[in-house]
Amino acid sequence: MTIVQTCPAPIMQHETVQMAHGAGGRLSQALMQRVFMPHLHNSFLDLLDDQAKLDLPSGRIAFTTDTYVVSPIFFPGGNIGELAVNGTVNDLAVGGAKPLYLSAGFVLEEGFSLAELEVIVKSMAEAAHRAGVMMVTGDTKVVGKGQCDRIFINTSGIGVIREGVNLSCRNLKAGDSIILSGTVGDHGMAIMTSRTGLSFQSRITSDCGALNGMISAMLDAVPFTIHAMRDPTRGGVAATLNELAQSSSVGIEIHETTIPVKPDVRGACELLGIDPLHVANEGKLVVAVAAGDAGKVLEVMRNFDHGRDAVIIGSVVDDHPGMVVMRTVYGSRRIIDLPLGEQLPRIC
Amino acid sequence: MCLAIPGKLLELTIENGLKMGTIDVNGSKTRACLEYVPDIKVGQYTIVHAGFALKIIDEEEAAESLKLWQELIESGAFQPDEELPSAESL
Amino acid sequence: MKYIDEYRDPQLALKLLEEIRRKTARHWSIMEICGGQTHSIIRNGIDQLLPDTIELVHGPGCPVCVTPLESIERALAIAAREEVIFTSFGDMLRVPGNARDLFMVRSAGGDVRIVFSPLDALQIARDNPSKEVVFFAVGFETTAPANAMVVWQAAREGIENFSVLVSQVMVPPAMRAILSSPENRVQGFLAAGHVCAVMGYEEYEPIAREFQVPIVPTGFEPVDLLAGILKTIELLEEGKSGVVNRYGRVVSREGNPLAREIIMKVFEVTDRQWRGLGPIPGSGLGLRREFASFDAEKRFQVTNICAQESPLCMSGRVLQGMLKPDGCPAFAKECTPEHPLGATMVSSEGACAAYYNYHLTP
Ligand code: SF4
């Protein structure tokens, strides 16, 4: 009789992220096989090379990167993974590019739940599928407990810019109409009201979504007179309008009554003393278009979920270059300034 | 100072021995301490500041003053209301 | 939104404006005490709509603005301590001390948390028994009931790891100080509606008598504000003084007696330093001796921390209506919301910041 003595086999089935998951060894591979590949696999990733080798159609390339550190990582209407895909897709699309390929870099905190990671990865795959882009390369690092907040994601993206399209925040011209694709403040207030500590409950859901389908249709209909597009994320519509006005050295005048705000978002903003124009959005679009074509653009936008509530909120003017002015319901005017950093709930 | 927002009481609870309530503000809900408005009933509106209900809104008063203002719009002329006793002549 | 939208009705507002124009014959300076009203006035451009002969003077009713530098420095010192979770309304996080603000303490490792209600701070104390939880209890009379209740409740539950840093101020003594100044230009007041919701308006009656001014408790929405202004103008034009309530749905003469009772059980009247204005006797509230064990200043021994305000800043004159913010030489130059010299530039409802953010210089 022989006794085979073996060292105990290392545990391969973990419930949480281990330092070794990022060390490049067997656990790294297991993480790849168990969590990432089932959802993300495609002809590029399947090769497991260190780089993706891409054939790009001719034309100018748009390239962008963004890092996502949102807290909480799951919020009503989405999660950090979905946000990371849609955000980068939108950054490409607003430049007039057709988004094609994405990369994803993950920083995971030791102890982070693998089940939650899988949910995030799965929704990234779904978001990429919806937006018609491919996740072609990626990376994962693990840091010690307390060195990051559960999960950070960086996504970069490449797209090809349509021939003849020249969108830039410097292109605004006096007389342009300013279109907003829908209600403001949904994402930021969804995040704020779902943070623990604030005694709030709301059913506000994030507007997190990819805009490339709608933008593509808009450019099909009106290829040359859309002058600029922006997705008003951090700093909200106020920050975006200010950037546009400053970059183009023009004034922008908007009308208070036209700005769409969902009722519960408005309620939460009133309670917390926050201006909805300063609150972040993740699936909205601000468009500057020659006034004559504004109607056509609106019509196209309203065919899409993300543009159903699209409205003209104002116009580009010669006066007060670099400044955004709002006409109030009472006929008075006030400056819409850049918000100052983080939006804080106030009592006074 | 003092952002205080009107909202409607949806339900009453007791937490840590304090009267608390859920207040609806246009579809968003907040928790508020009701110790200072112990007589409040579900469905009534109150002013909420820093998580505390400070006063039940006087619906009658509100309706009356709105009516007065509405008349003002319709008549085109302002109807001076009677002086309150605390206003005294110089 | 019920009780908000009706009071933002443009038709009604324009009608009230018309009445104000019709009634105004002379030049009048009216002070809205409350920073929330300043915010609403400027946000809605009400000052642009009023006849030129009515000047609105933005008063000192912003707790963020008038909290003395000393209290800020003490807050910063306490918040930086390792064993402390420092809790505060969002408003106070950006208020600069001499060299830093609470955000900077947080980025240096301090545990600084924003709460919406003081009771949230108490909950943090219950959840973290091994930590010292400190709440920055700032505010006017409106916030006093909340700040008083949290101390009352902590005492009742015997929560020992909780304390408050109190910087609680009151309106009537400040009004007296403004009216008593030889340079005073204020002829009538819009009293702060939410302060009056708690305190009522009894205590303004002797002020109106003594200084022969109209005082009109007023709400915050445009229609409320215009109705308050209209009443004040009527009284001024008729040469009358006295207190006339224009916020009846929320304010009664006696205010909220229950709230007043708890305030006076927990706090007592003290002298108080106001940032920009200096010391005003009897203008503050401090913890009563029975609640001294909840006093963070004593618990963390920070009473020796003192501070000097920027010599460039004229916020004291701004707060008393002697100077419009853009009349300060530092306005929009050395002093901006990103680099505030005085607290009136910090709070979005501080007179200087409100001017900076919303005012259109044609
Ligand atoms: S502008 Fe700045 S320096 Fe001048 S009074 Fe206002 S806060 Fe002070």
XYZ file of C-alpha atoms in Angstrom, chain A residues 2-3 27 51 58 72 80 93 152 158 165 174 191 193 206 213 223 259 270 277 289 299 307 323 343 346:
26
model
C 1.351 3.402 -0.941
C 0.497 6.595 0.678
C -5.610 32.943 -10.014
C -2.625 43.951 -27.546
C -10.047 55.198 -43.447
C -22.103 53.885 -4.958
C -20.161 51.676 -12.711
C -19.955 60.035 -30.496
C -12.344 51.701 -10.365
C -11.432 54.540 -30.615
C -18.308 66.346 -40.115
C -24.565 83.570 -33.303
C -26.428 59.033 -7.144
C -30.175 60.277 -3.149
C -29.885 57.506 -13.705
C -27.264 55.673 -32.263
C -24.480 66.464 -41.605
C -35.523 73.343 -19.210
C -35.412 71.812 -3.866
C -28.562 72.766 -14.107
C -27.209 73.690 -34.643
C -37.550 65.562 -35.150
C -34.171 62.202 -27.202
C -21.276 84.073 -20.769
C -22.586 69.801 -5.308
C -27.240 72.803 1.922
